[in-house]
Coordinates of C-alpha atoms and ligand atoms in Angstrom, one line a residue:
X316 CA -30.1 10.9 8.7
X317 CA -26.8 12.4 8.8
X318 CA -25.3 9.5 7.1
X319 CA -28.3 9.2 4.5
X320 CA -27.6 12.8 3.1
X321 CA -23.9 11.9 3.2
X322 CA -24.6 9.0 1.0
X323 CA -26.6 11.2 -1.4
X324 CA -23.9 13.9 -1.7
X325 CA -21.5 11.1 -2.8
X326 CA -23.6 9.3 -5.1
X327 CA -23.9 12.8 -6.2
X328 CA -20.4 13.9 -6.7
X329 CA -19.4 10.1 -8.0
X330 CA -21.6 8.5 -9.9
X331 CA -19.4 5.9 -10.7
X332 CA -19.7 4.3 -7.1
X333 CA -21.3 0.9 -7.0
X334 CA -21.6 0.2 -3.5
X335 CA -25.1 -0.2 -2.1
X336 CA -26.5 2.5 0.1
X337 CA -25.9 -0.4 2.9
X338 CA -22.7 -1.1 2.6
X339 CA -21.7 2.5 2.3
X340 CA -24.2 3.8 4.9
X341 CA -22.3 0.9 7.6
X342 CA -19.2 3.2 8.3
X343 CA -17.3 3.6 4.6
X344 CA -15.8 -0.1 4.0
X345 CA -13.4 -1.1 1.5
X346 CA -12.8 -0.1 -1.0
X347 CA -13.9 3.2 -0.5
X348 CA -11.9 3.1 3.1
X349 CA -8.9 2.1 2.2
X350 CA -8.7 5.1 -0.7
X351 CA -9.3 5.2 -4.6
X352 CA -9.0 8.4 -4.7
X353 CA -7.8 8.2 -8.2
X354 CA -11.3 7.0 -8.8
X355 CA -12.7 10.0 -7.1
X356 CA -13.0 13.3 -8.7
X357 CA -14.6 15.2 -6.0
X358 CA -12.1 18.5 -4.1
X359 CA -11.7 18.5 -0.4
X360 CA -14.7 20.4 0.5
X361 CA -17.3 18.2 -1.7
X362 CA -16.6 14.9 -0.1
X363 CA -15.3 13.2 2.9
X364 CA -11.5 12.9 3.2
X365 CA -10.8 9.4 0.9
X366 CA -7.3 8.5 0.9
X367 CA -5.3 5.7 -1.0
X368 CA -3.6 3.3 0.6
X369 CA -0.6 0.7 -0.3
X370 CA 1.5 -1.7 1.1
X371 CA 5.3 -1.8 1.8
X372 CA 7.2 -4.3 3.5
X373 CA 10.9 -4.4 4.1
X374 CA 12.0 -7.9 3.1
X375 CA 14.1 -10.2 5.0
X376 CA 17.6 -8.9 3.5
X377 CA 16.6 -5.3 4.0
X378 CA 15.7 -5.8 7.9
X379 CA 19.3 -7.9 7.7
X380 CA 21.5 -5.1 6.3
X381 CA 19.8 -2.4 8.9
X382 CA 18.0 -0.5 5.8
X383 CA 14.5 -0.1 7.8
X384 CA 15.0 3.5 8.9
X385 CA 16.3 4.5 5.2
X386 CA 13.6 3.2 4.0
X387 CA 11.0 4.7 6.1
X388 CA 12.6 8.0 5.7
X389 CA 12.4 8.5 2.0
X390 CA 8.9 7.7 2.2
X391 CA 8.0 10.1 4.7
X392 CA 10.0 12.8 4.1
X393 CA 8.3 12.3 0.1
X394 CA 4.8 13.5 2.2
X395 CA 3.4 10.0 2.6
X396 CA 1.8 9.0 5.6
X397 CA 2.4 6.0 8.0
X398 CA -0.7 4.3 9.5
X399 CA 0.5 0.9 9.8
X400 CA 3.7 -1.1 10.9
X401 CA 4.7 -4.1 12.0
X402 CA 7.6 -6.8 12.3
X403 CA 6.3 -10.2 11.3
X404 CA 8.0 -13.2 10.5
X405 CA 6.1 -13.8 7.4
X406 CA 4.7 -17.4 7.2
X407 CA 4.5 -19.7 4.0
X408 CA 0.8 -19.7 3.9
X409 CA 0.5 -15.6 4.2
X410 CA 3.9 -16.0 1.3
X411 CA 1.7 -18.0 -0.9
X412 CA -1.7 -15.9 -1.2
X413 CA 0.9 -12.8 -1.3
X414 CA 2.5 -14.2 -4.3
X415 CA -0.5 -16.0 -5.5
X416 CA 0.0 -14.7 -9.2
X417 CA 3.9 -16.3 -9.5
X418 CA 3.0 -19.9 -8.0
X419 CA 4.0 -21.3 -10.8
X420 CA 6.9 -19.1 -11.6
X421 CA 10.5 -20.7 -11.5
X422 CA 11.7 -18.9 -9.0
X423 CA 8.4 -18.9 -6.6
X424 CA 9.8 -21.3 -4.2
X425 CA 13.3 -19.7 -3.9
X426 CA 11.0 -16.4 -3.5
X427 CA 9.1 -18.2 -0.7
X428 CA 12.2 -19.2 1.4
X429 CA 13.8 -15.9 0.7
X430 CA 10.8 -14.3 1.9
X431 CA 10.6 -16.6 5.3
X432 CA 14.5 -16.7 6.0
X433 CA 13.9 -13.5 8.4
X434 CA 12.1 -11.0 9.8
X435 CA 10.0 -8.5 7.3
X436 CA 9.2 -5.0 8.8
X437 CA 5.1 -4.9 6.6
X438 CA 3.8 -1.0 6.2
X439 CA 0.9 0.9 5.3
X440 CA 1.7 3.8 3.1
X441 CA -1.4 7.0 2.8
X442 CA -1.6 9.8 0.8
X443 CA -2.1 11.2 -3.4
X444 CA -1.5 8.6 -5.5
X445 CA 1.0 6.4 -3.1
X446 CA 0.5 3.4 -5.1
X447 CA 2.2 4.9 -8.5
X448 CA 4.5 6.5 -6.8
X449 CA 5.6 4.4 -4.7
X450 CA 6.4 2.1 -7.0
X451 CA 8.3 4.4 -8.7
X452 CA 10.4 4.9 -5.6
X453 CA 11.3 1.1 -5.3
X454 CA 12.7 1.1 -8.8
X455 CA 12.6 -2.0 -11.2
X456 CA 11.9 -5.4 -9.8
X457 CA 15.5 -6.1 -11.4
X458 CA 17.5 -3.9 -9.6
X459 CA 20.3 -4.1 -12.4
X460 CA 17.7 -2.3 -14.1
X461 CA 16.5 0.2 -11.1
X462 CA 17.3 3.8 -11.4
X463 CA 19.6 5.0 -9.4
X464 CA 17.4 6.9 -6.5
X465 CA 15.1 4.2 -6.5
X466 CA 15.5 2.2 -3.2
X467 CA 16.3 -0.8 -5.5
X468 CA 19.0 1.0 -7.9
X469 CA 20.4 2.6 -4.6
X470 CA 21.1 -0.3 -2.7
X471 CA 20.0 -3.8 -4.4
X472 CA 22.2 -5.7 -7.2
X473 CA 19.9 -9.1 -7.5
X474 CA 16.3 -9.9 -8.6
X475 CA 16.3 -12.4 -5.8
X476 CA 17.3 -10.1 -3.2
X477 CA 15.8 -6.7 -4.1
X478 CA 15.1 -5.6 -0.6
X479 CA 11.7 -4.0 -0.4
X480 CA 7.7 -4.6 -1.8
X481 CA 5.6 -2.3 -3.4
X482 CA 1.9 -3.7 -4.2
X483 CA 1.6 -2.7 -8.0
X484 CA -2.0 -1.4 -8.3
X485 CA -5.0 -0.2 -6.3
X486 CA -6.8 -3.4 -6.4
X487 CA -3.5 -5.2 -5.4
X488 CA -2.7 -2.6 -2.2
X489 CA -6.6 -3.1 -1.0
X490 CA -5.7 -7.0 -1.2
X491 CA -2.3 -6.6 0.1
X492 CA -3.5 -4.4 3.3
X493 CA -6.1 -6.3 4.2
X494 CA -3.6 -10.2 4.0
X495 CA -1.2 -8.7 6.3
X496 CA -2.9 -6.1 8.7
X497 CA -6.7 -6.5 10.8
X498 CA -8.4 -3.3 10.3
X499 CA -7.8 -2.3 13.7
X500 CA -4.1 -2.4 13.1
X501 CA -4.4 0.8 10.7
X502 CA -4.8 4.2 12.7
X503 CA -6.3 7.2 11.1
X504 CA -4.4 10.3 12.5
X505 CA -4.3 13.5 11.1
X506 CA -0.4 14.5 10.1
X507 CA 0.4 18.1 11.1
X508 CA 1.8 19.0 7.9
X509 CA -1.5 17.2 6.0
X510 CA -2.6 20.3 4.0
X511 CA 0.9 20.6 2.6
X512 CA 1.1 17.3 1.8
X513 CA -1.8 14.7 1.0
X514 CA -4.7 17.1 0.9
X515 CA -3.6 19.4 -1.3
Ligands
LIG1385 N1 11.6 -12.3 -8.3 C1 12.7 -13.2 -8.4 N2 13.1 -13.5 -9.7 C2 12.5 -13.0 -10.8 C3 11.4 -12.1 -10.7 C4 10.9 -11.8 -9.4 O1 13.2 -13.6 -7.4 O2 13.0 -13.3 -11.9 C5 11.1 -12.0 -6.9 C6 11.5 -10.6 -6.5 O3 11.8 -10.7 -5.1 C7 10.3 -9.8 -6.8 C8 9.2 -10.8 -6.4 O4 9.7 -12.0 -6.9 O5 10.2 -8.6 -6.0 C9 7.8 -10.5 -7.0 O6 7.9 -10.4 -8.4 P1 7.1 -9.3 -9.1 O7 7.1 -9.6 -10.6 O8 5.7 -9.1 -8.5 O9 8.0 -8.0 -8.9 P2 7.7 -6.7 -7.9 O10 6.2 -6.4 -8.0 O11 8.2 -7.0 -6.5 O12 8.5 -5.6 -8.5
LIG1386 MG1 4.6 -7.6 -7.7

């Protein structure tokens, strides 16, 4: 019952959702789980907190030169929230539906040996609009081209070794999160700091 006047408070405050009462009376799947809050116009106190999600993963010559923790840092201490993390050495079948777009790309199959010469530290990333920004943090796929404060234009010189993903939309994240982590792998925690941060 609970759940039914949920639904109808949402369907209320977003019309634009499309889900079927089912699917969104069966717990809040994707995508509404894993955050598009940019699609979302409701405040705090109309509608369940709905947070957006993205994926980040250290590549193989970032977890070489021991830039993990500098990495992690600036997107913590920019407000974001962790809720996923693991070391994984990626293989060439997860490479291939990652990179599914450049498979026929020059460089894909440099790409895919780069990408499964080491270790890759994969991360989930919450909070306001942590796709956009996100990207913004990483900097140019180029990093000749990267700001300077990006991760890339601080500490990258090559396209072919530009030390760090950043999924590049809200569809891409949701598809992104869910090729390299089970649901079960995410934890939703409340950050102490939250209303200063993502729920602001
Ligand atoms: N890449 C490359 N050479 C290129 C373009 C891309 O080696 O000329 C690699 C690089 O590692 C890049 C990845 O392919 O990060 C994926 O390319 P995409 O265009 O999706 O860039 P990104 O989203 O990572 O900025
Ligand atoms: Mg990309």
């Amino acid at each position: 019952m609970l759940r039914r006047r949920l639904f109808h408070t949402l369907t209320h405050f977003c019309p634009r959702i499309q889900q079927t009462e089912t699917s969104l009376l069966s717990g809040f799947p994707c995508p509404l789980q894993h955050g598009h809050r940019s699609a979302w116009h409701g405040t705090k106190s109309d509608v369940p907190d709905v947070r957006e999600r993205t994926l980040i993963a250290v590549k193989p010559d970032g977890v070489q030169r021991r830039l993990v923790g500098q990495i992690i840092q600036r997107f913590e201490q920019r407000g974001f929230k962790l809720v996923g993390l693991k070391m994984l050495k990626a293989s060439e079948d997860l490479l291939s539906e990652h990179y599914c777009e450049l498979r026929t790309k020059p460089f894909y199959h440099s790409l895919l040996s780069y990408m499964t010469s080491g270790p890759v530290v994969a991360m989930v990333w919450e909070g306001h609009n942590v796709v956009q920004t996100s990207r913004i943090m990483v900097g140019h796929t180029n990093p000749a081209e990267a700001q300077t404060g990006t991760v890339r234009g601080d500490f990258s010189t090559h396209v072919s070794r530009n030390v760090v993903h950043a999924s590049d939309s809200l569809e891409g994240a949701q598809r992104e999160i869910q090729l390299w982590f089970q649901a079960n792998d995410l934890l939703d925690w409340d950050c102490c700091d939250q209303t200063s941060t993502s729920d602001v």
